[in-house]
Amino acid sequence: MASRRERLVSVASGIGVFVALVLLWELLSRIVTATGSYDEPLVPGWGYLWSNSLLRMADYWDGSLGIPSTVEGDPPTYAAAILALGKASLITFQRVLIGLVAGVVVGVGLGVLVSMSSLARRLLAPSVHILRMTPFLAMIPLFNLWFGAATIGIILFVAYGVGVIMFIGAINAVGNVPRVYFDRAATAGAGLATRYRLIVMPAIVPELRASLLLSIGLAWSLVVAGELLGAQEGLGVIVIYALQFAYTGRVMIIAFLFILYAGISFALVEAVSRWFIRWHHQTT
Amino acid sequence: MLMVETQSAVSIDRLSVVFERDDGTRVQALRDVSLDIGEGEFVCVLGRSGHGKTTLLNVVAGLIPSYSGDVRVLGKPVKAPGVDRGVIFQKDAVFPWMRVEDNVAFGLRVSGMPKPERLRVAREHLDLVGLRNVPRAWPRELSGGMRARVAVAGVFASDPPILLADEPFGALDYVTRRQLQDVLLSLWERTGKTIMFVTHDVDEALRLATRVIVVSNGSVVEDQAVDLPMPRSDDALATPRGLELRHLLLHHIGLE
Amino acid sequence: MTEPGTGAASPLAGGAPEQRRPAAWGRWLAHFLVAPSGVLLFLAVWTILAIELPPSRLVSPYAVAVDLWNNFLRSPRLEVFGLGRTGYGALLLYTTRNVLVGLVVGSAVGIVVGIASARLRPLRLIVDPIVLVLGTVPVLVAAPLFLLWFGVVPFTQVLLVGGYSAVMMVIFAQRAAANVDPVYEKSAMARGASWRDRLFLVLIPGTLPEILGGLRITLASAWGLETFAEILGAPSGIGQAIKTLTNVNNVAGMLACVSLVALTAIIMDMLLVALARWVTRWA
Ligand SMILES: Nc1ncnc2c1ncn2[C@@H]1O[C@H](COP(=O)(O)OP(=O)(O)OP(=O)(O)O)[C@@H](O)[C@H]1O
Ligand SMILES: [Mg+2]
C-alpha cells in the first residue's frame, strides 16, 4: 500500500505532468502557425480555443430559450455555446446510458442463463467468439442500415458491443466460481434457483465489475463512432460539421468533452460499484 | 463390533468409485467398500493423502452420483445431497460475500426460516464456537481458524442428524486444532449426532472417535472401535490401551 | 461407470473447475462435433434471419460468400465508385498492413515504457497520469484530429492504431511487471546478475505470458479502430470499401467486407495464440 507521502507525490506529479502538457501545447501552437483551409490554425493555442472555438459552438444553438442563434445573424454568445454543448452532451449521454444499461442487463442475463448448461455453452462458444472477433466499429454501417442512424440505432449499437463483452464476462465469471460453494449450497438443501440467487449472483460480481469498467470505455467509444458516422444530433455530429470546414479547435473541444465524460463516468462507476464488492479480499 | 445398533445412519455395501482423468486414464478411488455406521457414532475415517477419504465422504454426501454399489443414509439410497447430511468441506467453503452470521444462518435461510429467528439461532451457535464478537464481520476479516469455526457453527445451526466433516481442521495450527476438537466434541455430546470425520492425523482420530476406519488404496483395511473413556486427555491417550491403539492405526496407515 | 464431470452432482456446468472437463472421449466429441456444430448454428441462425428479412436488409451467408468470391481479386463495383482497379483482397492487405505496423511499433514502445516505468519510479510518475486518462478514454476521438493534421494518408490510421496499442501495452506491461514475484529478481541479483541480465533473463521472460495475453486483446480491438479510421477517411482499405458499399446500399458487399475483417482478425488471433503458446511453453 502506498503511504500518504507517496500518494501526495504521485498526485502532485500528475498535476505537474498535465500542466507541462498544457504549456507544451501552447508552445507548439506558437511554433506551428500553419493554418488549414478556412484560416483555422492547425494547432490552436488555448487562447484561440477559448475565444474562438468554444464561442463558436454557439453556431450549433437553435435559438430556443430566448438565447438567440447565430443563424439569425446575432453575434455568438458563451451562453448559446454552453447551451449547444449541453444539449448535445445530454443527447449523447442518454445514448451511452441506455445502451450501457441494456447491454449489461441482456449480456449478463443471457450469460448466466447459458452457463447453466455446459452443452449450450460449448455450442454457443463459436458464435460468441465470432461476434467477439468481428470488430464492433466495422459494424456501424450495418447498424445504421438495420436500425437507422438516429438515436435508436446508436443505442442498439452500444448495447450490442457492451452486451457481447458482458455476456463473455458473465460466462467466465460463473465458470470461475469455486465448485465447493455449489457443493456447500447443495448439501444445505438449496435448489437451483436458490443457488443462482445466493451463490452465483454475488460470487460473480467482482469479475463482472471488471468487465463493466471495461464496457464503459467501450460504450463511449461506440457512441463516438456511431455519432461520427451519420447521426443527426449529439456531440459527434458537431465534429462532423467541424470536419467539413477543418475547424481543428472545435474538434478538439468535443474531444476534450468526450475524454472528460468518459473519465468521470468511469471514476463514478468504479467508486459506486466498489460498495458491491466490499466483501471481496481485494477491494480495489 | 462394540456398538449395539438400533438403526444404521449410514450403510455402505460394496461401494466402488472409478474416476476417469482428462487424459483417459482411470483411477479406482474406492474398491468394494462395505461399512455400517450406527446412529450417534463418531467415526473417523483415517488414511493417507490420495487414498480415497474425500471420495468416500462425498459419496455419502451425495456429491458423487456415479458410484456403483449400495449406499444408504437413514435407510434411503443416496442419489443427491440432502438436508439430513450436513457437510464441512476440506476446502474453505465459507461464502466470502456473506457476513459471518449470514453464513451460519445459510442452511436455515434455504429451509425457509424467517430472518429474525434464523439470526438468533446463528448467534447462539456462534456463541458455542467462541465467535460471539464477530457476527457482522466479513469472512476475509477472520483468520483461518475463525473461518473453520464459522463452518462448524453453520452445520450445527442447520441441525442435520448426520454430520460429514472432511479434514475440517487440516490447515490449522496445533493449539487451535485442539481447541476446535474440544468444541466439536462438546457439540457432539450435546446433540448426539452421527459424525463421519475424515482425517489423516492418528492423534486427532484417537481423541475424537468412537470408531476409526482406516482407508488405504481405496479399501477399508481396518475398522477399530476406540474404547477409551471421554473426554480423552493427553494422559488418557498415553495409557497402555491408548498407545496400543495408536500403534495399530499407525501400522495400518503404513508406518511402523 | 459414467463420467464424474458431467454427473448430476455438478449443478452448474461451469461451476466445477476441477471436474468441469468431460472425460477423454467426451472431449474428443467436443472437439470434433460441438465446435463445428457451433459454427453451423451461427450460420443457420444467420440464414434463417436472412430468409425472414428482405434482401435490402440482410442476405444469407451463401450470398455473402458469392460476393466475396466475385470481388476478391477485382471488384468492378468499387472501381465505379472511385476506389480504382482493386478488389477486397488488395484493400484487406492495406488494412492488415496498417494494423500490423501500428500494433508492432505501438506495442514495442508501450511494452518498453510499461516495463521500465514499473521499475523506475520517476518515469512512472510521468507515465501514470497520462495512462490513467488515456486508458479509460475512447481513443478514437483522436481519429478526426489526426485526419485534420496529417490528411488522408496511411499514417493517420497507423498513428491511431499505434497510439492505442502503446497505451494498452503500457498498462498490460506494467501490470505484468508488477506481478513478477520480486523473489526472482532478488535471487538473480544475489547470484550477481547485472541490470541487463535482470531485464533479459528475468523481467522480460517473466512478463511475457501476460504481455502476450494483452497483445491479443489489443490486436482484437485494433481491427475495429483501423476499419473505423478508414471509413472516416483513408486512401484505401477495407473500411473504404464498406463506406462505398454503404453509400449504394449493397448489403452483400458490406457483409462480405465485415466478414473478411472478422475472418482475418480470427486467423491473426489464432496465429498469436500459437506463437504465445510456443514462446511460453515453460509456463
Ligand atoms: N474428480 C476426480 N477426477 C479424477 N480423479 C480423482 C478425482 N477426485 C479424486 N480423484 C482421485 O481419486 C483418488 C482419491 O482421492 P481423494 O480426494 O478421495 O483422496 P483423499 O484421501 O481425500 O486425499 P487427501 O487427504 O489429500 O484429501 C486420488 O488418487 C485422486 O487422484
Ligand atoms: Mg481429501
PDB file of C-alpha atoms in Angstrom, chain C residues 7-122:
ATOM      1  CA  GLY C   7     -22.854 -36.149 -13.473  1.00  0.00           C
ATOM      2  CA  ALA C   8     -25.910 -34.657 -11.855  1.00  0.00           C
ATOM      3  CA  ALA C   9     -23.806 -33.540  -8.931  1.00  0.00           C
ATOM      4  CA  SER C  10     -22.413 -30.614 -10.857  1.00  0.00           C
ATOM      5  CA  PRO C  11     -25.465 -28.438 -10.750  1.00  0.00           C
ATOM      6  CA  LEU C  12     -23.773 -25.765 -12.762  1.00  0.00           C
ATOM      7  CA  ALA C  13     -21.776 -26.999 -15.626  1.00  0.00           C
ATOM      8  CA  GLY C  14     -19.431 -24.081 -15.368  1.00  0.00           C
ATOM      9  CA  GLY C  15     -19.017 -24.208 -11.647  1.00  0.00           C
ATOM     10  CA  ALA C  16     -16.578 -27.022 -11.262  1.00  0.00           C
ATOM     11  CA  PRO C  17     -13.008 -26.113 -12.108  1.00  0.00           C
ATOM     12  CA  GLU C  18     -11.580 -29.490 -11.252  1.00  0.00           C
ATOM     13  CA  GLN C  19     -14.424 -31.551 -12.596  1.00  0.00           C
ATOM     14  CA  ARG C  20     -15.707 -29.335 -15.351  1.00  0.00           C
ATOM     15  CA  ARG C  21     -13.869 -31.037 -18.156  1.00  0.00           C
ATOM     16  CA  PRO C  22     -15.557 -34.029 -19.627  1.00  0.00           C
ATOM     17  CA  ALA C  23     -13.731 -37.322 -19.877  1.00  0.00           C
ATOM     18  CA  ALA C  24     -11.392 -38.086 -22.767  1.00  0.00           C
ATOM     19  CA  TRP C  25     -13.920 -39.394 -25.253  1.00  0.00           C
ATOM     20  CA  GLY C  26     -16.253 -36.596 -24.304  1.00  0.00           C
ATOM     21  CA  ARG C  27     -13.560 -34.096 -25.120  1.00  0.00           C
ATOM     22  CA  TRP C  28     -12.911 -35.820 -28.386  1.00  0.00           C
ATOM     23  CA  LEU C  29     -16.591 -35.416 -29.136  1.00  0.00           C
ATOM     24  CA  ALA C  30     -16.454 -31.820 -28.029  1.00  0.00           C
ATOM     25  CA  HIS C  31     -13.589 -31.084 -30.316  1.00  0.00           C
ATOM     26  CA  PHE C  32     -14.840 -32.810 -33.395  1.00  0.00           C
ATOM     27  CA  LEU C  33     -18.554 -32.259 -33.107  1.00  0.00           C
ATOM     28  CA  VAL C  34     -19.545 -29.458 -30.792  1.00  0.00           C
ATOM     29  CA  ALA C  35     -17.317 -26.707 -32.164  1.00  0.00           C
ATOM     30  CA  PRO C  36     -18.282 -27.279 -35.826  1.00  0.00           C
ATOM     31  CA  SER C  37     -21.937 -27.566 -34.896  1.00  0.00           C
ATOM     32  CA  GLY C  38     -21.499 -24.280 -33.040  1.00  0.00           C
ATOM     33  CA  VAL C  39     -20.253 -22.675 -36.249  1.00  0.00           C
ATOM     34  CA  LEU C  40     -23.096 -24.285 -38.156  1.00  0.00           C
ATOM     35  CA  LEU C  41     -25.511 -22.924 -35.584  1.00  0.00           C
ATOM     36  CA  PHE C  42     -24.167 -19.432 -36.190  1.00  0.00           C
ATOM     37  CA  LEU C  43     -24.576 -19.794 -39.951  1.00  0.00           C
ATOM     38  CA  ALA C  44     -28.019 -21.365 -39.556  1.00  0.00           C
ATOM     39  CA  VAL C  45     -29.328 -18.512 -37.429  1.00  0.00           C
ATOM     40  CA  TRP C  46     -27.878 -16.036 -39.899  1.00  0.00           C
ATOM     41  CA  THR C  47     -29.526 -17.883 -42.819  1.00  0.00           C
ATOM     42  CA  ILE C  48     -32.911 -18.014 -41.115  1.00  0.00           C
ATOM     43  CA  LEU C  49     -32.734 -14.297 -40.334  1.00  0.00           C
ATOM     44  CA  ALA C  50     -31.783 -13.648 -43.951  1.00  0.00           C
ATOM     45  CA  ILE C  51     -34.808 -15.583 -45.162  1.00  0.00           C
ATOM     46  CA  GLU C  52     -37.109 -13.646 -42.851  1.00  0.00           C
ATOM     47  CA  LEU C  53     -35.678 -10.220 -43.665  1.00  0.00           C
ATOM     48  CA  PRO C  54     -35.804  -8.501 -47.060  1.00  0.00           C
ATOM     49  CA  PRO C  55     -32.582  -8.697 -49.097  1.00  0.00           C
ATOM     50  CA  SER C  56     -32.133  -4.960 -48.702  1.00  0.00           C
ATOM     51  CA  ARG C  57     -31.510  -5.620 -45.001  1.00  0.00           C
ATOM     52  CA  LEU C  58     -29.743  -8.944 -44.757  1.00  0.00           C
ATOM     53  CA  VAL C  59     -28.575 -11.600 -47.173  1.00  0.00           C
ATOM     54  CA  SER C  60     -27.594 -15.181 -46.458  1.00  0.00           C
ATOM     55  CA  PRO C  61     -24.042 -16.325 -45.724  1.00  0.00           C
ATOM     56  CA  TYR C  62     -24.074 -18.024 -49.103  1.00  0.00           C
ATOM     57  CA  ALA C  63     -24.824 -14.760 -50.933  1.00  0.00           C
ATOM     58  CA  VAL C  64     -22.051 -13.109 -48.926  1.00  0.00           C
ATOM     59  CA  ALA C  65     -19.610 -15.863 -49.890  1.00  0.00           C
ATOM     60  CA  VAL C  66     -20.520 -15.436 -53.534  1.00  0.00           C
ATOM     61  CA  ASP C  67     -19.997 -11.685 -53.308  1.00  0.00           C
ATOM     62  CA  LEU C  68     -16.668 -12.287 -51.620  1.00  0.00           C
ATOM     63  CA  TRP C  69     -15.584 -14.684 -54.324  1.00  0.00           C
ATOM     64  CA  ASN C  70     -16.593 -12.376 -57.187  1.00  0.00           C
ATOM     65  CA  ASN C  71     -14.963  -9.275 -55.770  1.00  0.00           C
ATOM     66  CA  PHE C  72     -11.907 -10.566 -54.009  1.00  0.00           C
ATOM     67  CA  LEU C  73      -9.340 -10.055 -56.742  1.00  0.00           C
ATOM     68  CA  ARG C  74     -11.067  -7.346 -58.723  1.00  0.00           C
ATOM     69  CA  SER C  75     -14.241  -5.532 -57.977  1.00  0.00           C
ATOM     70  CA  PRO C  76     -15.662  -3.550 -60.897  1.00  0.00           C
ATOM     71  CA  ARG C  77     -18.219  -2.131 -58.496  1.00  0.00           C
ATOM     72  CA  LEU C  78     -15.590  -0.473 -56.340  1.00  0.00           C
ATOM     73  CA  GLU C  79     -13.888   0.808 -59.470  1.00  0.00           C
ATOM     74  CA  VAL C  80     -17.083   2.570 -60.498  1.00  0.00           C
ATOM     75  CA  PHE C  81     -17.193   4.307 -57.150  1.00  0.00           C
ATOM     76  CA  GLY C  82     -13.696   5.638 -57.340  1.00  0.00           C
ATOM     77  CA  LEU C  83     -11.528   3.185 -55.453  1.00  0.00           C
ATOM     78  CA  GLY C  84      -9.543   2.361 -58.598  1.00  0.00           C
ATOM     79  CA  ARG C  85      -8.658  -1.052 -60.013  1.00  0.00           C
ATOM     80  CA  THR C  86      -8.836  -3.047 -56.860  1.00  0.00           C
ATOM     81  CA  GLY C  87     -10.594  -5.856 -55.066  1.00  0.00           C
ATOM     82  CA  TYR C  88     -11.407  -6.809 -51.475  1.00  0.00           C
ATOM     83  CA  GLY C  89      -8.105  -8.664 -51.296  1.00  0.00           C
ATOM     84  CA  ALA C  90      -5.918  -5.655 -52.039  1.00  0.00           C
ATOM     85  CA  LEU C  91      -7.946  -3.450 -49.696  1.00  0.00           C
ATOM     86  CA  LEU C  92      -7.674  -6.038 -46.959  1.00  0.00           C
ATOM     87  CA  LEU C  93      -3.934  -6.098 -47.476  1.00  0.00           C
ATOM     88  CA  TYR C  94      -3.791  -2.342 -46.861  1.00  0.00           C
ATOM     89  CA  THR C  95      -5.859  -2.724 -43.689  1.00  0.00           C
ATOM     90  CA  THR C  96      -3.798  -5.645 -42.434  1.00  0.00           C
ATOM     91  CA  ARG C  97      -0.520  -3.857 -43.118  1.00  0.00           C
ATOM     92  CA  ASN C  98      -1.654  -0.785 -41.191  1.00  0.00           C
ATOM     93  CA  VAL C  99      -2.889  -2.835 -38.259  1.00  0.00           C
ATOM     94  CA  LEU C 100       0.328  -4.822 -38.038  1.00  0.00           C
ATOM     95  CA  VAL C 101       2.641  -1.821 -38.438  1.00  0.00           C
ATOM     96  CA  GLY C 102       0.679   0.166 -35.875  1.00  0.00           C
ATOM     97  CA  LEU C 103       0.473  -2.767 -33.488  1.00  0.00           C
ATOM     98  CA  VAL C 104       4.144  -3.696 -33.717  1.00  0.00           C
ATOM     99  CA  VAL C 105       5.525  -0.162 -33.385  1.00  0.00           C
ATOM    100  CA  GLY C 106       2.959   0.944 -30.816  1.00  0.00           C
ATOM    101  CA  SER C 107       3.230  -2.095 -28.585  1.00  0.00           C
ATOM    102  CA  ALA C 108       7.026  -2.111 -28.777  1.00  0.00           C
ATOM    103  CA  VAL C 109       7.005   1.419 -27.373  1.00  0.00           C
ATOM    104  CA  GLY C 110       4.271   0.526 -24.907  1.00  0.00           C
ATOM    105  CA  ILE C 111       5.986  -2.597 -23.592  1.00  0.00           C
ATOM    106  CA  VAL C 112       9.326  -0.858 -23.099  1.00  0.00           C
ATOM    107  CA  VAL C 113       7.736   2.125 -21.363  1.00  0.00           C
ATOM    108  CA  GLY C 114       5.496  -0.170 -19.324  1.00  0.00           C
ATOM    109  CA  ILE C 115       8.279  -2.408 -18.015  1.00  0.00           C
ATOM    110  CA  ALA C 116      10.645   0.490 -17.472  1.00  0.00           C
ATOM    111  CA  SER C 117       8.076   2.532 -15.597  1.00  0.00           C
ATOM    112  CA  ALA C 118       7.251  -0.438 -13.411  1.00  0.00           C
ATOM    113  CA  ARG C 119      10.821  -0.400 -12.100  1.00  0.00           C
ATOM    114  CA  LEU C 120      11.829   3.276 -12.417  1.00  0.00           C
ATOM    115  CA  ARG C 121       9.738   5.405 -10.131  1.00  0.00           C
ATOM    116  CA  PRO C 122      10.431   8.826 -11.747  1.00  0.00           C
TER     117      PRO C 122
END
